[in-house]
mmCIF file with all atom_site columns, C-alpha atoms in Angstrom:
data_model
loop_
_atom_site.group_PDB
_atom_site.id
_atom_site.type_symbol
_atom_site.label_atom_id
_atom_site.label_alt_id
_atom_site.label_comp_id
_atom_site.label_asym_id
_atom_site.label_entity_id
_atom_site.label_seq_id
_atom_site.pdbx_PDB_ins_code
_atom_site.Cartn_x
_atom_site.Cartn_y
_atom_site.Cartn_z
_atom_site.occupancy
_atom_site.B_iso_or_equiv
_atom_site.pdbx_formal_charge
_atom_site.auth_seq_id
_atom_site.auth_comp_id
_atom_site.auth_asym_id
_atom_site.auth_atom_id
_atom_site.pdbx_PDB_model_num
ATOM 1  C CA . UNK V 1 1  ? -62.538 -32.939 -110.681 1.00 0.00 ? 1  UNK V CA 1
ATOM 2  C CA . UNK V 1 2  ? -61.653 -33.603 -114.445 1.00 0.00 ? 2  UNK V CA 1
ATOM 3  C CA . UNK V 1 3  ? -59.695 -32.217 -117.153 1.00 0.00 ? 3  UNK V CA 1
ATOM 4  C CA . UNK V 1 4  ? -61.287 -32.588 -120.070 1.00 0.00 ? 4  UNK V CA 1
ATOM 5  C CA . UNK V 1 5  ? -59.832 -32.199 -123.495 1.00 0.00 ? 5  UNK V CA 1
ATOM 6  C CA . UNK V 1 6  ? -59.839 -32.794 -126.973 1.00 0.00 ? 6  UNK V CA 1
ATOM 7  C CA . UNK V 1 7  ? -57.029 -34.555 -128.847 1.00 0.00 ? 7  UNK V CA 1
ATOM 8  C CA . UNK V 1 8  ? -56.251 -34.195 -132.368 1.00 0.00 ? 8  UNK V CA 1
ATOM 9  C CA . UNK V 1 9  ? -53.630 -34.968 -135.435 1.00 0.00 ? 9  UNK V CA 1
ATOM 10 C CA . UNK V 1 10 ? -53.285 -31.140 -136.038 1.00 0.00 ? 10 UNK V CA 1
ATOM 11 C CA . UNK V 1 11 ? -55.065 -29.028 -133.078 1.00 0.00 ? 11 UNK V CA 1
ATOM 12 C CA . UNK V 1 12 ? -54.886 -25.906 -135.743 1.00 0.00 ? 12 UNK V CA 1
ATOM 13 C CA . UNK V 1 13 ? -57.336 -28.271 -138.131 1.00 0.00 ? 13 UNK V CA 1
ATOM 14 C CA . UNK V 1 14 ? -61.670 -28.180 -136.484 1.00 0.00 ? 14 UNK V CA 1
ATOM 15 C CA . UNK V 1 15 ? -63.049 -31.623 -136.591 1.00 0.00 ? 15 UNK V CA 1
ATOM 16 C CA . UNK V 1 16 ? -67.128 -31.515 -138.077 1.00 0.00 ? 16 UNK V CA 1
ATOM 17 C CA . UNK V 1 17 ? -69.629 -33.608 -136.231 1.00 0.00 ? 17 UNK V CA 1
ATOM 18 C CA . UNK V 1 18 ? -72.805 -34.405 -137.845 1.00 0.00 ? 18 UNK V CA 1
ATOM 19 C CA . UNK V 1 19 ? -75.382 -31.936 -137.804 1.00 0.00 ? 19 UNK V CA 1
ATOM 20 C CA . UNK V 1 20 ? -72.335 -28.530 -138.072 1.00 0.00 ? 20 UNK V CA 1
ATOM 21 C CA . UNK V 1 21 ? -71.001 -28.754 -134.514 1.00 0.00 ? 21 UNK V CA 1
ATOM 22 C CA . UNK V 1 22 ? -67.175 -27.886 -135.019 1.00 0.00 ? 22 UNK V CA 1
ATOM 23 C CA . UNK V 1 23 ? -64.436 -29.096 -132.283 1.00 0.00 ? 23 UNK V CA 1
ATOM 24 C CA . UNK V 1 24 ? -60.816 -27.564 -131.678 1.00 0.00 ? 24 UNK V CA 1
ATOM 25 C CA . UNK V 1 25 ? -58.640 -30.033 -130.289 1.00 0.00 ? 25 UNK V CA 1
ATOM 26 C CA . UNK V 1 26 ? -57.357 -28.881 -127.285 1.00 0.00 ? 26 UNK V CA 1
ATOM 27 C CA . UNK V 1 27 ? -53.596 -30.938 -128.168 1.00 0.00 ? 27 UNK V CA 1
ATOM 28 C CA . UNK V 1 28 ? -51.796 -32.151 -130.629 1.00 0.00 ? 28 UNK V CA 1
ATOM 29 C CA . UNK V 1 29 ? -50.734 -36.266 -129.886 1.00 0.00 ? 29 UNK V CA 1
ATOM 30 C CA . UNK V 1 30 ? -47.406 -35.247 -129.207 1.00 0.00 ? 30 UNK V CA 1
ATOM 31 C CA . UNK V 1 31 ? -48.001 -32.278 -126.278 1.00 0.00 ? 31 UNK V CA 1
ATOM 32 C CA . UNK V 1 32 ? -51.330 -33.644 -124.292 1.00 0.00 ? 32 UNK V CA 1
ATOM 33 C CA . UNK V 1 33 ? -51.487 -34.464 -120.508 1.00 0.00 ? 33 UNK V CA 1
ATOM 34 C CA . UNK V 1 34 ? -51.680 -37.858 -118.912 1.00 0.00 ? 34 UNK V CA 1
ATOM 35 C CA . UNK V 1 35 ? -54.971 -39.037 -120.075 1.00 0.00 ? 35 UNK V CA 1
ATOM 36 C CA . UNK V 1 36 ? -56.853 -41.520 -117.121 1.00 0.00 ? 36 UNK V CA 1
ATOM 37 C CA . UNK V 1 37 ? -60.147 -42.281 -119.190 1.00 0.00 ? 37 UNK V CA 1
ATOM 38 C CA . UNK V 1 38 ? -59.786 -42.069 -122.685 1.00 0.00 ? 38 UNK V CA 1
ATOM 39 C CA . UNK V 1 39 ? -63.041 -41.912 -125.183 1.00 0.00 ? 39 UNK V CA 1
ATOM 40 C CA . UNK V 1 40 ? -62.607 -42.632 -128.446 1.00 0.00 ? 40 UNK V CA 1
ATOM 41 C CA . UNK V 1 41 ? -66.186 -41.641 -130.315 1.00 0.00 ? 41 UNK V CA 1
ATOM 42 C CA . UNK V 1 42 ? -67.858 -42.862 -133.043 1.00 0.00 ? 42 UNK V CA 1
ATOM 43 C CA . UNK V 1 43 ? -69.562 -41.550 -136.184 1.00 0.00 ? 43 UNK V CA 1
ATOM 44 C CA . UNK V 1 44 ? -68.678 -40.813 -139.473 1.00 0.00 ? 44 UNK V CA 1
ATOM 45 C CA . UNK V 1 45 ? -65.481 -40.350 -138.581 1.00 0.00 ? 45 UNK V CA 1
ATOM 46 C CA . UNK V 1 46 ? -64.227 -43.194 -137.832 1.00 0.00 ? 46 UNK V CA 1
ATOM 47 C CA . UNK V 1 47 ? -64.439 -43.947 -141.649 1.00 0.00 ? 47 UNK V CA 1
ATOM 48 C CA . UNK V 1 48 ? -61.761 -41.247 -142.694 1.00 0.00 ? 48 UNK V CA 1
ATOM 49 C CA . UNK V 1 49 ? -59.777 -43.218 -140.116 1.00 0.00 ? 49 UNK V CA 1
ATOM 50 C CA . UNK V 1 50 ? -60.390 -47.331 -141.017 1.00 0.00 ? 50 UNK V CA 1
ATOM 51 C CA . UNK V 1 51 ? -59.228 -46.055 -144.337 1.00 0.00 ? 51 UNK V CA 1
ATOM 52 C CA . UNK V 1 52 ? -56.086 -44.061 -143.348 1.00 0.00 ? 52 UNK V CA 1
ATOM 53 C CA . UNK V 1 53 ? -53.236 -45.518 -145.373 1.00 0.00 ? 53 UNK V CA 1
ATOM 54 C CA . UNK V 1 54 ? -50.360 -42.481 -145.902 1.00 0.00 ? 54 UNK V CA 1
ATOM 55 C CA . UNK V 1 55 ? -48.931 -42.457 -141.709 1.00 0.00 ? 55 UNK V CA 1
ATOM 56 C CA . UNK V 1 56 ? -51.290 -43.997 -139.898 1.00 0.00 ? 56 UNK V CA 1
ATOM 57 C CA . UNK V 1 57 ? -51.241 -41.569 -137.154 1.00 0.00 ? 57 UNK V CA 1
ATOM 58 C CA . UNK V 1 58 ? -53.953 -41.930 -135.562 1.00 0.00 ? 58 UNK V CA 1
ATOM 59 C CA . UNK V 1 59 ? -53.525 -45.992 -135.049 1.00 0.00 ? 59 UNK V CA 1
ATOM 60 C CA . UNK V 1 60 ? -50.099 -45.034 -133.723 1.00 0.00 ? 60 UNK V CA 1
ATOM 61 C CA . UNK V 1 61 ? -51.491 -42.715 -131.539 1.00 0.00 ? 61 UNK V CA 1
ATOM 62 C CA . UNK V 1 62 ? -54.172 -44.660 -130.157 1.00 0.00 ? 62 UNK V CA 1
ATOM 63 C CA . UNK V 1 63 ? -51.694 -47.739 -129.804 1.00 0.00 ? 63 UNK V CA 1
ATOM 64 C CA . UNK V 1 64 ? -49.346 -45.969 -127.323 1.00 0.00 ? 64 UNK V CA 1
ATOM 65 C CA . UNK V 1 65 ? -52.337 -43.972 -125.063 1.00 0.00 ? 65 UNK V CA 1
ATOM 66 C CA . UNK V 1 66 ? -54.379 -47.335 -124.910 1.00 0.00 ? 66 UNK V CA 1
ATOM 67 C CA . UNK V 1 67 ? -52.082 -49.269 -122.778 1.00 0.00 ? 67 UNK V CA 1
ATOM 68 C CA . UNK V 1 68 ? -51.575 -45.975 -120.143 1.00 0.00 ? 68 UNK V CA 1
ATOM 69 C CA . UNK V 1 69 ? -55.006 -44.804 -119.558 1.00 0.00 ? 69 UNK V CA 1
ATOM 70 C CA . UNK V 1 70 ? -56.817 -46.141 -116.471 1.00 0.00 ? 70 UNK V CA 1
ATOM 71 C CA . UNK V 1 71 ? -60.189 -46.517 -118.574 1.00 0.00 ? 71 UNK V CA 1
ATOM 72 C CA . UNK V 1 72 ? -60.323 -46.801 -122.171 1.00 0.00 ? 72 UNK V CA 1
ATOM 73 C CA . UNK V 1 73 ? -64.179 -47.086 -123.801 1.00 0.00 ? 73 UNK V CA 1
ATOM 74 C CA . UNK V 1 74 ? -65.835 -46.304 -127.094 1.00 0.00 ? 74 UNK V CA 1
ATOM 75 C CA . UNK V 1 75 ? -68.799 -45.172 -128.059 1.00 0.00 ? 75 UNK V CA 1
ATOM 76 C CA . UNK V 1 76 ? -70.206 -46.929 -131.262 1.00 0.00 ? 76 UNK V CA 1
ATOM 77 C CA . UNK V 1 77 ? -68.467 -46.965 -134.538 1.00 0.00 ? 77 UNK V CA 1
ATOM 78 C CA . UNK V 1 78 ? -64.927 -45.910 -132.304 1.00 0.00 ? 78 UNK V CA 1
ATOM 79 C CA . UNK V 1 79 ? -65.309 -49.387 -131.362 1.00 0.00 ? 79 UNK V CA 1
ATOM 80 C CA . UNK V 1 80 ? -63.973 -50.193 -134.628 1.00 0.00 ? 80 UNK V CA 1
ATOM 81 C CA . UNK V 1 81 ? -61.088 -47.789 -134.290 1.00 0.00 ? 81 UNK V CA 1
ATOM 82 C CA . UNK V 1 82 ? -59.785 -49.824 -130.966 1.00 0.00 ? 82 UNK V CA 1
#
């Protein structure tokens, strides 16, 4: 079976998909299981993120999950992100 969950910055702050669908994050990046296959999705986005400048977060993030995750995959623009 899997555990599926959402990761976020802030898991207090909804992230908007395209077309109104609203997401909780499940975790913040500092209090989330072990993740074994981690998605990294695409969209719009991924913009607000290329163009993060003030902590760069979610680069940070992403740079120390990448390496422990058994599978790591993106699904178009997140492609960018990695």
């Amino acid at each position: 079976p899997f555990n599926v969950f959402t990761i976020g910055k802030d898991p207090e702050t909804l992230v908007s998909s395209t077309g109104g669908l609203q997401i909780k994050p499940h975790y913040d990046f500092s209090n989330h299981p072990h993740i074994d296959i981690l998605c990294i999705p695409g969209g719009l986005g991924t913009r607000v993120i290329m163009k993060e400048t003030q902590d760069g977060a979610y680069f940070q993030w992403i740079s120390k999950a990448f390496p422990k995750a058994s599978l790591v995959f993106s699904v178009c623009t997140g492609s960018l992100v990695l």
